[in-house]
Coordinates of C-alpha atoms (C1' of nucleotides) in Angstrom, one line a residue:
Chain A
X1 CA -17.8 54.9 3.5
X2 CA -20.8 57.1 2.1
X3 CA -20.3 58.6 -0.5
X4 CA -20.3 62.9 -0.5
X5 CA -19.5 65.1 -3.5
X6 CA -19.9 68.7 -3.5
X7 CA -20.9 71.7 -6.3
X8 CA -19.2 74.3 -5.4
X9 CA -19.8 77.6 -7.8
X10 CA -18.5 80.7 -7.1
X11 CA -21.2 83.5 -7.1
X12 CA -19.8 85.9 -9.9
X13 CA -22.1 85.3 -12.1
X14 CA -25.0 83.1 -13.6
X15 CA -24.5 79.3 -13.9
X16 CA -23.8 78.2 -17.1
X17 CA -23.7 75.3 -19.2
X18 CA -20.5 74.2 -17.6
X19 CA -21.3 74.6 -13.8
X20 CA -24.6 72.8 -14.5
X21 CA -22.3 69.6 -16.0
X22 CA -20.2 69.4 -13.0
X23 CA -23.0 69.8 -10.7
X24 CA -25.3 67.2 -12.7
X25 CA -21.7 64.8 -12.4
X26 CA -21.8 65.6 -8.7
X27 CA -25.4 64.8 -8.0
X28 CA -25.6 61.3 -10.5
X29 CA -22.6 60.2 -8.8
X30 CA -23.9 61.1 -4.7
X31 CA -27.2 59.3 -6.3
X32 CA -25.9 56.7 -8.1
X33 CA -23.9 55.4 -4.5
X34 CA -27.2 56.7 -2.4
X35 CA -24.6 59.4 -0.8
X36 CA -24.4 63.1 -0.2
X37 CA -24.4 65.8 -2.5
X38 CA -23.5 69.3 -0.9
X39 CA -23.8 72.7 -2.6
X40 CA -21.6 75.0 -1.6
X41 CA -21.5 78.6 -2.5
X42 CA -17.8 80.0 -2.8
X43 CA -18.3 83.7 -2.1
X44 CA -15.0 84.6 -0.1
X45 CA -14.3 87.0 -3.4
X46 CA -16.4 90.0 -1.6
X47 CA -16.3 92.3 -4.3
X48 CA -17.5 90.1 -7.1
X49 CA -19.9 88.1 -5.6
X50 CA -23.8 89.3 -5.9
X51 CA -26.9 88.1 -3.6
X52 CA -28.1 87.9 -7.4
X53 CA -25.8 85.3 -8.6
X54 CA -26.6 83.2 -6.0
X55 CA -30.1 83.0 -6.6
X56 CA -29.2 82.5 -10.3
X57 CA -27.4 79.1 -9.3
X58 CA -30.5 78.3 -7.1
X59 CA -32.8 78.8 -9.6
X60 CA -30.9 77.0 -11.6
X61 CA -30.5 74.3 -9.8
X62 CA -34.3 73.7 -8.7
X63 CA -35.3 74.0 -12.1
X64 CA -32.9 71.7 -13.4
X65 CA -33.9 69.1 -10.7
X66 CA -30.2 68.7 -8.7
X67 CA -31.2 68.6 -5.5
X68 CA -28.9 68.5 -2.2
X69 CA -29.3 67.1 1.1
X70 CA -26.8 69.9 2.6
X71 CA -26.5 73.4 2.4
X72 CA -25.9 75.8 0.5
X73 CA -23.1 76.3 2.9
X74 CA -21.2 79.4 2.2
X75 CA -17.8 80.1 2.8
X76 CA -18.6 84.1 4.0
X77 CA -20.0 82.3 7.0
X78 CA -17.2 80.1 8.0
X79 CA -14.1 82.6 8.7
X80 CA -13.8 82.1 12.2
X81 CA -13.4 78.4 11.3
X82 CA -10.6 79.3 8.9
X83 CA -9.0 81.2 11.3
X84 CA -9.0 78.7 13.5
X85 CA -7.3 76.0 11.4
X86 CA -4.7 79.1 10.4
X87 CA -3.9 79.9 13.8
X88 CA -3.1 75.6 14.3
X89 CA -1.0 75.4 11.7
X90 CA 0.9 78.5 12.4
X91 CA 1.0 77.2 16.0
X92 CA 2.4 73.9 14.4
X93 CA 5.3 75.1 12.0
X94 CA 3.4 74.4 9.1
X95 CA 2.5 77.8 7.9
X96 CA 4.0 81.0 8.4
X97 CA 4.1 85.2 8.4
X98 CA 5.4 86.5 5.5
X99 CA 6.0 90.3 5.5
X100 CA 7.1 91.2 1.8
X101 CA 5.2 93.9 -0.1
X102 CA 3.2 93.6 -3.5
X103 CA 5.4 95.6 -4.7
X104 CA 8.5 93.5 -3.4
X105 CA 6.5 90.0 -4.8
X106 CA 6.0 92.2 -8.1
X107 CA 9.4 92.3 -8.8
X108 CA 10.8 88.9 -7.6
X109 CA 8.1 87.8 -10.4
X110 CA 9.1 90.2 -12.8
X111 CA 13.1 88.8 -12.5
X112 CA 11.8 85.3 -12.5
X113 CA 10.1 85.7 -16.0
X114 CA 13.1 87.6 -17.1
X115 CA 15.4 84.7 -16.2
X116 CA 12.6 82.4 -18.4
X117 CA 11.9 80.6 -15.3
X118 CA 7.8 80.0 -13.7
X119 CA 7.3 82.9 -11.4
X120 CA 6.6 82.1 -7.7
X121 CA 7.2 82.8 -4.2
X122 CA 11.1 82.4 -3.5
X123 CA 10.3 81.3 0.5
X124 CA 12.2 84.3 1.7
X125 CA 10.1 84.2 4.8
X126 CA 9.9 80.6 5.4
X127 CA 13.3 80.3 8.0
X128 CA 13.0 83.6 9.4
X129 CA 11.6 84.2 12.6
X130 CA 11.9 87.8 13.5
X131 CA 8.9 89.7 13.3
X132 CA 8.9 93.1 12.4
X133 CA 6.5 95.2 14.0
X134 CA 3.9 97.6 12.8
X135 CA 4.5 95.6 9.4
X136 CA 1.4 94.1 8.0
X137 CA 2.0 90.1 6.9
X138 CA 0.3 87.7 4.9
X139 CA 0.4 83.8 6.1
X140 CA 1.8 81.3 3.7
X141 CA 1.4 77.7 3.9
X142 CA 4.9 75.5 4.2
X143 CA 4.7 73.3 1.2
X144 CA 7.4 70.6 1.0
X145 CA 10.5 71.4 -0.1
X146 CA 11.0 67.8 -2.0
X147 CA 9.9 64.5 -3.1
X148 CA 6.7 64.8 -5.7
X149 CA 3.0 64.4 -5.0
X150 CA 0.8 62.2 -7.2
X151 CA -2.6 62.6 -7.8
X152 CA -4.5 59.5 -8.1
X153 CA -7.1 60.6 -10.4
X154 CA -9.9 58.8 -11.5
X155 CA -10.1 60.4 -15.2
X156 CA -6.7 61.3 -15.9
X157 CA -5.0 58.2 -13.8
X158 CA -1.9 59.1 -12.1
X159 CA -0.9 62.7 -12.1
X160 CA 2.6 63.1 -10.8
X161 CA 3.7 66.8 -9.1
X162 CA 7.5 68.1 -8.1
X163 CA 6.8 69.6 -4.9
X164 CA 9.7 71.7 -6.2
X165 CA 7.5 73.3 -8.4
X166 CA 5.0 74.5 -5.5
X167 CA 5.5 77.4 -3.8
X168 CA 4.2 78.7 -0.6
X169 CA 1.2 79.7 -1.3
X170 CA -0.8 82.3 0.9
X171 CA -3.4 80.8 3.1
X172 CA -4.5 84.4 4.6
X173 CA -4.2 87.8 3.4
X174 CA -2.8 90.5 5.1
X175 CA -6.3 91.5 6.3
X176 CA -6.8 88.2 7.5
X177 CA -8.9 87.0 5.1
X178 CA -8.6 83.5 3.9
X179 CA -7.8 82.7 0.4
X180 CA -9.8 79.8 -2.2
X181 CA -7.3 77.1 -1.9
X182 CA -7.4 76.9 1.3
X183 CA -10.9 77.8 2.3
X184 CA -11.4 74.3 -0.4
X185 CA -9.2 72.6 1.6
X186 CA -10.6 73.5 5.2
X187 CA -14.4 72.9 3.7
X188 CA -13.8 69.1 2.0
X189 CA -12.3 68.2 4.9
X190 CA -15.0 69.4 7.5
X191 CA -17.5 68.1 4.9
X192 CA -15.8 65.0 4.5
X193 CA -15.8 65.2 1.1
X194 CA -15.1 61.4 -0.5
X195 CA -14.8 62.7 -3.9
X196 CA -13.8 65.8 -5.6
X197 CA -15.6 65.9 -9.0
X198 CA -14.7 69.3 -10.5
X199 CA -13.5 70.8 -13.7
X200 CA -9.8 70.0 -14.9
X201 CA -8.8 73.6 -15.0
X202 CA -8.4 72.4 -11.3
X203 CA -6.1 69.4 -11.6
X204 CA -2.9 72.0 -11.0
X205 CA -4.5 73.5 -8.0
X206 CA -4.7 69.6 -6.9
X207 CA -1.1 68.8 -5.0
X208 CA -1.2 72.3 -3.4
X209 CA -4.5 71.4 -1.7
X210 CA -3.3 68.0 -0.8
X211 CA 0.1 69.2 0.6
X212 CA -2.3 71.3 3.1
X213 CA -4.5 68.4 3.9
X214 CA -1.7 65.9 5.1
X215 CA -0.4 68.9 6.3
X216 CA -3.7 68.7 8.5
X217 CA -3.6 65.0 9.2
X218 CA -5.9 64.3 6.5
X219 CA -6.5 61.8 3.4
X220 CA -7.0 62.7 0.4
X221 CA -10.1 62.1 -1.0
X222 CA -11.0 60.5 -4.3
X223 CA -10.4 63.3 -7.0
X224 CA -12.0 63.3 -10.9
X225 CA -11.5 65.9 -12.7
X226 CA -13.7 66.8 -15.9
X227 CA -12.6 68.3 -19.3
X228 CA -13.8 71.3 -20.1
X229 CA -16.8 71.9 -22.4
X230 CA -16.1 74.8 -25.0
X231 CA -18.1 76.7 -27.2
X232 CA -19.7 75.6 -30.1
X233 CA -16.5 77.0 -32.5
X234 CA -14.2 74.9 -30.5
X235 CA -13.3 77.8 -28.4
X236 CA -13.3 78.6 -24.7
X237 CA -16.9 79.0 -23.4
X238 CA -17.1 82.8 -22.4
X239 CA -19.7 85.6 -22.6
X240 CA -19.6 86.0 -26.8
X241 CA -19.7 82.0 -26.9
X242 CA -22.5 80.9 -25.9
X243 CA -21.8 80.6 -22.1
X244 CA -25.4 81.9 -21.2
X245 CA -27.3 81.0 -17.9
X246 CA -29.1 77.7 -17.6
X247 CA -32.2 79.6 -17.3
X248 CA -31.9 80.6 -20.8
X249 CA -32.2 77.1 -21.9
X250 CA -35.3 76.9 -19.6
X251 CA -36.5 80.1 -21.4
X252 CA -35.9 78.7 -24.7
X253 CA -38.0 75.9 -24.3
X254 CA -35.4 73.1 -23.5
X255 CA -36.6 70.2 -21.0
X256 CA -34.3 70.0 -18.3
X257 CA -34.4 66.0 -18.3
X258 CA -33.1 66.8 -22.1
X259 CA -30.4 69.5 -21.4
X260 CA -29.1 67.1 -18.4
X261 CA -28.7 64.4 -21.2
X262 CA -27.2 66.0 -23.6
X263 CA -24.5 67.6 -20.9
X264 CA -24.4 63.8 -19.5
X265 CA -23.0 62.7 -23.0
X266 CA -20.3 65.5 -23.3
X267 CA -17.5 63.8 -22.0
X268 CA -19.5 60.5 -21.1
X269 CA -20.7 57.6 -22.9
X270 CA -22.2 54.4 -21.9
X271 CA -22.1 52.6 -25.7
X272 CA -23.8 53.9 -28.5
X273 CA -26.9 55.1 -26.2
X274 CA -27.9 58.3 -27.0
X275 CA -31.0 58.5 -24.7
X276 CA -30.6 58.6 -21.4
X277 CA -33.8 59.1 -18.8
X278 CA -32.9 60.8 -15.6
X279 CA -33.0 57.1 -13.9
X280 CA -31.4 55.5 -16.6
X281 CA -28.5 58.2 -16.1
X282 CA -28.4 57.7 -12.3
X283 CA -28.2 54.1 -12.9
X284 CA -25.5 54.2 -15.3
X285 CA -23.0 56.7 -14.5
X286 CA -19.4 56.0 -13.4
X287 CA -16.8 59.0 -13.4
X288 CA -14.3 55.9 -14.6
X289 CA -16.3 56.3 -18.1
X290 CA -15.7 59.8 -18.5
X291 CA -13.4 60.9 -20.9
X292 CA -10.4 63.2 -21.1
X293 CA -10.5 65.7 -23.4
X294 CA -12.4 68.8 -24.4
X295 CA -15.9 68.5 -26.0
X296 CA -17.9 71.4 -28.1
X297 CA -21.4 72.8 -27.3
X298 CA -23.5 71.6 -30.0
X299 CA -26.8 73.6 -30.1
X300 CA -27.9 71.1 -32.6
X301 CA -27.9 67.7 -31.2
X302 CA -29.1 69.7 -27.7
X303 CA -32.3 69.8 -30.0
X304 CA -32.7 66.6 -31.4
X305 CA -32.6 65.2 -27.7
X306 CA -34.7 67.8 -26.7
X307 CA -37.5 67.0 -29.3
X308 CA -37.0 63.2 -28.4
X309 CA -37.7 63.8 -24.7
X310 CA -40.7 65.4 -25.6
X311 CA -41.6 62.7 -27.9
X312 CA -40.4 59.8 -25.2
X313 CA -42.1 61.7 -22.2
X314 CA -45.7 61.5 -21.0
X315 CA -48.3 63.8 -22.4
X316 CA -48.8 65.3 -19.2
X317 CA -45.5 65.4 -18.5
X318 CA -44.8 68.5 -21.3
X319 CA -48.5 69.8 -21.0
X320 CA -47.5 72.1 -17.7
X321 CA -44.4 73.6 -19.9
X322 CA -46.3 74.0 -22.6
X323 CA -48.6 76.0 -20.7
X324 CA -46.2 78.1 -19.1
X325 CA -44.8 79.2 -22.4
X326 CA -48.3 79.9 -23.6
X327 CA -48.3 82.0 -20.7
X328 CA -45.5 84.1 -21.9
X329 CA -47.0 84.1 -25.2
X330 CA -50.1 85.6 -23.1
X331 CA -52.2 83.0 -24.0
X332 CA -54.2 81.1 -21.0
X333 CA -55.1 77.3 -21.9
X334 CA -57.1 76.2 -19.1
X335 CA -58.4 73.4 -21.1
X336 CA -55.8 70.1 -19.9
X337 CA -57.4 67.5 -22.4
X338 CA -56.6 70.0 -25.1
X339 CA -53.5 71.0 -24.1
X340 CA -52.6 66.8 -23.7
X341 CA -54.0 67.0 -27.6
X342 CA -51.7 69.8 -28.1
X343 CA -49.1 68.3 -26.9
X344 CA -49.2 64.6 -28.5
X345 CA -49.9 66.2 -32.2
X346 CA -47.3 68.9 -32.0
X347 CA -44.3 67.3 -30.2
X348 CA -43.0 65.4 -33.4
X349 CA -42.9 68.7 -35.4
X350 CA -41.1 70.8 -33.2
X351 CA -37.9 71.1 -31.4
X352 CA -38.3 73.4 -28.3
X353 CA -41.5 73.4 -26.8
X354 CA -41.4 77.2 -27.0
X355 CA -41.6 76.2 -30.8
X356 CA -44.5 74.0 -29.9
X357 CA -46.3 76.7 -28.4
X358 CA -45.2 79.4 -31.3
X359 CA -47.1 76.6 -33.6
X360 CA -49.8 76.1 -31.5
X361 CA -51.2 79.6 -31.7
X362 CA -54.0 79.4 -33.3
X363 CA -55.4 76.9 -31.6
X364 CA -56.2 79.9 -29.0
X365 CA -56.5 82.8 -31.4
X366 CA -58.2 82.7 -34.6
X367 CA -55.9 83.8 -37.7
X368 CA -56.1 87.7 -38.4
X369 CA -54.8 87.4 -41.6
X370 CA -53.9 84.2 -44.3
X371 CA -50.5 84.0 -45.6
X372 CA -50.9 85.8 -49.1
X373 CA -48.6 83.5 -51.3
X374 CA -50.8 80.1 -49.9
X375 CA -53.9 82.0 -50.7
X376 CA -52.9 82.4 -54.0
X377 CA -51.7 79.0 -54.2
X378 CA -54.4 77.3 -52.7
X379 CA -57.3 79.4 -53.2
X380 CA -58.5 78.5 -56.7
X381 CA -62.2 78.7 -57.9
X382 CA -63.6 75.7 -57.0
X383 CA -62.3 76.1 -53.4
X384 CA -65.3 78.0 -51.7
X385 CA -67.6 75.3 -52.9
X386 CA -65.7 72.6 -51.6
X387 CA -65.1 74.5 -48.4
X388 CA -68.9 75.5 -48.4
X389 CA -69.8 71.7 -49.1
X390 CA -67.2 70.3 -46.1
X391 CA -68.3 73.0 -43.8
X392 CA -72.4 72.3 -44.2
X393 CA -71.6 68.5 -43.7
X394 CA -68.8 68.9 -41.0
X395 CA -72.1 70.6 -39.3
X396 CA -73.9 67.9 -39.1
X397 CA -71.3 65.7 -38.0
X398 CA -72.0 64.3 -34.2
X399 CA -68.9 62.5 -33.6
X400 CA -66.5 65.2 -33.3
X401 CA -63.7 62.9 -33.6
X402 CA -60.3 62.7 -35.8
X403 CA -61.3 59.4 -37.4
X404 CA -64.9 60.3 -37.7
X405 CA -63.5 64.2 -39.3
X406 CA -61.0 62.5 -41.7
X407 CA -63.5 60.6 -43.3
X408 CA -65.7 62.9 -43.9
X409 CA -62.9 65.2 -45.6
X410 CA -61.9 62.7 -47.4
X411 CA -65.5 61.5 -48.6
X412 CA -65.8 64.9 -50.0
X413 CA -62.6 64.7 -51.5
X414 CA -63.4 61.7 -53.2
X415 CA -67.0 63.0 -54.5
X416 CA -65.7 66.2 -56.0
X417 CA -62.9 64.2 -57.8
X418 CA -60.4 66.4 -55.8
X419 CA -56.6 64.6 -54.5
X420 CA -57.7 65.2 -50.4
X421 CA -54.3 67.8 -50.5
X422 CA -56.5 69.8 -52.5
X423 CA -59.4 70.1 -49.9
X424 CA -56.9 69.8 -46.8
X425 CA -54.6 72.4 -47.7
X426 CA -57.6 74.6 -48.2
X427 CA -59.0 74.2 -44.8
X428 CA -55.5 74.2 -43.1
X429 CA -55.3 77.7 -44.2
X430 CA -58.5 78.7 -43.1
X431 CA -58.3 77.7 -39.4
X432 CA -54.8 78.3 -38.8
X433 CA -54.2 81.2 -41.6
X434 CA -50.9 79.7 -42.6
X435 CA -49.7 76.1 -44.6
X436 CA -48.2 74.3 -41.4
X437 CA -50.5 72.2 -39.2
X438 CA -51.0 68.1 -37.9
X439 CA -52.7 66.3 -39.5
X440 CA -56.1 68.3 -40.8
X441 CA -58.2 65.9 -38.5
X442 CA -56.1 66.3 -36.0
X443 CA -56.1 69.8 -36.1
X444 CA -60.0 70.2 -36.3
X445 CA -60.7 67.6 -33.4
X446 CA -58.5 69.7 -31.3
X447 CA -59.7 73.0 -32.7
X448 CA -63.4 71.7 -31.8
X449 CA -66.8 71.6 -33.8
X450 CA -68.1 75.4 -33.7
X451 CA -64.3 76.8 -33.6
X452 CA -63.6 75.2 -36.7
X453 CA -66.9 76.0 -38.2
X454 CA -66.5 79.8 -37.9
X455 CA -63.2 80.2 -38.9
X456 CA -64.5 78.2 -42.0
X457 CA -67.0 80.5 -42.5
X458 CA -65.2 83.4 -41.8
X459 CA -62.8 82.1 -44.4
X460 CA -65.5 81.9 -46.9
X461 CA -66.2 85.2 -46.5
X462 CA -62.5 86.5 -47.2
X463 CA -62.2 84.0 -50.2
X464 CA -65.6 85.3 -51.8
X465 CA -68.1 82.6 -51.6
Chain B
rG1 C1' 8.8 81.3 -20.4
rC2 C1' 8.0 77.1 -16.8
rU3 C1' 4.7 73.0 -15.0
rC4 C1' 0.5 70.0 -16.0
rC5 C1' -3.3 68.2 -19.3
rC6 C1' -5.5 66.9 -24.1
rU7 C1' -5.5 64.9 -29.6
rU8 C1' -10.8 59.0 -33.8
rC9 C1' -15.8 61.8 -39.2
rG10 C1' -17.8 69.2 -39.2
rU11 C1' -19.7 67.9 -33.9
rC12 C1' -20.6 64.2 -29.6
rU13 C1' -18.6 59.5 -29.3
rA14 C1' -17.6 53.5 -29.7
rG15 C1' -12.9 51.4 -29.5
rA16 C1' -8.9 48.9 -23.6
rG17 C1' -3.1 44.6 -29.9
rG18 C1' -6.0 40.8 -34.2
rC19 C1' -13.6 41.0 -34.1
rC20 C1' -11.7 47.8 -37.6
rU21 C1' -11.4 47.7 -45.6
rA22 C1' -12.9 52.0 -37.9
rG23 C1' -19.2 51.3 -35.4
rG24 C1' -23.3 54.6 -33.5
rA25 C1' -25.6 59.6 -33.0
rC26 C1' -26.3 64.9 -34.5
rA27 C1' -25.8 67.8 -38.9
rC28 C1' -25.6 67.3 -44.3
rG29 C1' -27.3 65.0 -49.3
rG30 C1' -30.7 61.4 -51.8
rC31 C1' -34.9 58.2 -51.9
rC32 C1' -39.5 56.2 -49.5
rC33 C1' -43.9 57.5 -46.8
rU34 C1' -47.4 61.7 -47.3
rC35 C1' -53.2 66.5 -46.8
rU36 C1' -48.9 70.7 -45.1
rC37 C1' -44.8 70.7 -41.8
rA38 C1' -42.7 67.2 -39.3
rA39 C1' -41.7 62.4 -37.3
rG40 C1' -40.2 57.7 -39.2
rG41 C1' -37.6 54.2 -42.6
rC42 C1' -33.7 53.2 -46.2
rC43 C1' -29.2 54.7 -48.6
rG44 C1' -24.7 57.9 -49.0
rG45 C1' -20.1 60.8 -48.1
rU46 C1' -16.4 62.4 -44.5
rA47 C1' -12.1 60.6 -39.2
rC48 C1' -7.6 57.2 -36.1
rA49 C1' -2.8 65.0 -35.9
rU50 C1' 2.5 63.8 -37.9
rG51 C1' 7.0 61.0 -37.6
rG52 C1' 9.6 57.2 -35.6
rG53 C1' 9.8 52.7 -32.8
rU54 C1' 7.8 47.8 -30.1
rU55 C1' 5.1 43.5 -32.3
rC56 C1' 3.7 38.2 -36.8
rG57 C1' 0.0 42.2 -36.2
rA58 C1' -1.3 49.0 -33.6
rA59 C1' -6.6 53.7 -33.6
rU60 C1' -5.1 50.8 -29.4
rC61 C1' 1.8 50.2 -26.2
rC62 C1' 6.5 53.5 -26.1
rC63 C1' 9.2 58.0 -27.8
rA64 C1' 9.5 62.5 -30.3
rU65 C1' 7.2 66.6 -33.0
rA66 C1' 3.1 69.6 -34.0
rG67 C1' -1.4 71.7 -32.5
rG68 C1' -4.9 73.0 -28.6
rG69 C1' -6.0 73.9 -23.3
rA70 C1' -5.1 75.0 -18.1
rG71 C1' -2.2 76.8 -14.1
rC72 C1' 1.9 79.8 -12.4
rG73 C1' -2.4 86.4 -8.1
rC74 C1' -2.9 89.1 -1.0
rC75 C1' -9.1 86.0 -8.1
rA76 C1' -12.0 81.9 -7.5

RNA sequence: GCUCCCUUCGUCUAGAGGCCUAGGACACGGCCCUCUCAAGGCCGGUACAUGGGUUCGAAUCCCAUAGGGAGCGCCA
């Protein structure tokens, strides 16, 4: 049997951090088994889903790397299916009309509460066969009257259901529209769905939607389903915590490889392994190892792993990000052996690459101003000579290299009886205005020789030489 | 209210009866390294929700309690 899973969002707004951990569970455990993973876009709510949204998920998707050898089917597209399989098990005794009002459902669920018992559908329809005409009807779906249904699954172990506590739920509205449990049901099945990997906010809709597949003549497949991931404060994840759009993250300078870790390792663990590549995950994964309860958002570690893909990764794996945040920034690097530089001498001393490019500014522009307090600080009186003396030698240097840069700074250094912080400091500021760099060599061989010369002697200028 | 689920450091987690005076990671504090900032190295503190069992022995098994969450729609 091939494995198929299926991500199936509904359209009603952006994917967030949670959708994007189902979906990445979905797709690791399809790839993990060389099976199927199937996206499927639940938009039978008309009037909240947008054309918007589902782009959103797409572009979500794409970016962070979960592709899917079917669809995206969508459910909008499929109702004469569901009628189809509505009409069959109407024809078969196993659903039926059901003519009360809202208003008559209303107050059957306003006794039940009253009476401190769970509100649902009494079955007043269930027996009856007379049809009364010119009244409009829902269709309801015969659940068993006893006996329990268990569900067998693979996170929570044995979940066990009184199919006295499950009503007859409605399978089509009165307009003949058909409803989300059942459209599920109808779509795993014609799918052939092996395993159901979805959040646990689920697991209760679980024994209705199994009723309705033996109901069909169908197995069950295999179900998982994940705890939920909540906000940073322990909370629900909603609008005001933190549930923002994957995009955001891409925005925000996050490697996708990173965020997919770091969702990987909320509510799964292989050990004490931290790191995970995107192979390493595939490779690894079992739903088995996935654990039961709730875990927070932690913006925090989400960093550190992001700042130790970049460190892990290829130079030229982070170079085309880092462009395309420079981009943003409005500055065009063209130059790839810089930006590999770049990339290599900034990744250790920042977390986001849209940090690395904030810091790697002034490689492209040259500083309009220098930070007042370091001028003060750093700028003493013997500075302009020293800078004067490093700049007429860093002149004649051919080697325009780190190793060949570093010691001539520090040869002057040593001459003038100066501590090399004393010199470096100095120069720092000049070429990037402010007190944060790589190393000074590093940052000259990068800046290149006549770059680094005229900021110099612009500098020299400012400082009164 | 009813049904179902969950409960180890602040956070993510290891742990499947003795290996646990509970391990790792993030964050935090200290030290080292050092031209800045980082990265890195070393050190440190903090957790088995509570109460009962079972057992020679329980974080691990059972039962209660408490706390948290989900579902109970002609929403998905």
């Amino acid at each position: 049997m091939t494995v198929r899973t299926r991500f199936a969002p509904s359209p009603t707004g952006f994917l967030h951090i949670g959708g994007l951990r189902t979906a990445l569970f979905c797709w690791l455990y399809a790839r993990r088994h060389s099976g199927v993973f199937v996206l499927r876009i639940e938009d039978t709510d008309l009037e909240r889903s947008t054309p918007e949204a589902i782009q959103q998920i797409l572009d979500g998707m794409e970016w962070a790397g979960l592709d899917f050898e079917e669809g995206p089917f969508f459910q909008t597209k499929r109702f004469d299916r569901y009628r189809e399989v509505i009409e069959e098990l109407l024809a078969n005794g196993k659903a039926y009309r059901c003519y009360c009002t809202k208003e008559e459902l209303e107050q059957m669920r306003a006794a039940q509460i009253a009476r401190g018992e769970k509100p649902r559908y009494d079955g007043r329809w269930r027996e009856r066969s007379d049809t009364p005409a010119g009244l409009p009807s829902v269709v309801r779906f015969k659940n068993p009257l006893t006996g329990e249904i268990a569900v067998d699954d693979v996170v929570h172990g044995r979940v066990v259901f009184q199919n006295s506590e499950l009503d007859d739920l409605i399978i089509a509205r009165s307009d003949g529209t058909p409803t989300y449990n059942f459209c599920v049901v109808v779509d795993d099945m014609d799918m052939q769905i092996s395993h159901v990997i979805r959040g646990d906010d689920h697991l209760n809709n679980t024994p209705r939607q199994m009723n309705m597949l033996l109901a069909l003549g169908q197995k069950p497949p295999v179900y998982a389903h994940l705890p939920m991931i909540l906000g940073a404060d322990g909370a629900k994840l909603s609008k005001r915590h933190g549930a923002v759009s994957v995009l955001e993250y891409r925005d925000q300078g996050f490697l996708p490889e990173a965020l997919l870790n770091y969702l990987a390792r909320l509510g799964w663990s292989h050990g004490d392994q931290e790191f995970f590549s995107i192979e390493e995950m595939i490779k690894l994964f079992d739903i088995a190892d996935v654990n039961k309860s709730a875990s927070a958002f932690d913006g925090g570690k989400l960093a550190w792993l992001n700042q130790q893909h970049m460190m892990r990764a290829p130079a030229d794996r982070v170079v085309p990000v880092l462009r395309w945040h420079l981009d943003r920034e409005g500055i065009a690097a063209a130059n790839e052996a810089q930006l590999e530089q770049i990339v290599v001498a900034q990744r250790e001393r920042a977390k986001t690459v849209l940090e690395m490019a904030a810091n790697s500014a002034f490689f492209f522009r040259a500083p309009a101003a220098y930070d007042e307090k370091a001028v003060r600080k750093n700028i003493t009186a013997e500075v302009p000579s020293l800078l004067a003396e490093t700049a007429r030698r860093l002149n004649q240097l051919a080697d325009w290299a780190a190793p060949a840069i570093h010691a001539l700074i520090s040869d002057v250094a040593q001459e003038k009886s100066v501590p090399l912080g004393k010199l470096a400091q100095p120069i720092r500021l000049a070429v990037s205005g402010g007190t944060v760099s790589p190393p000074i060599d590093a940052t000259l061989a990068i800046l290149g020789k006549s770059e680094t010369l005229s900021r110099l002697t612009r500098a020299l200028t400012a400082w009164g030489a």
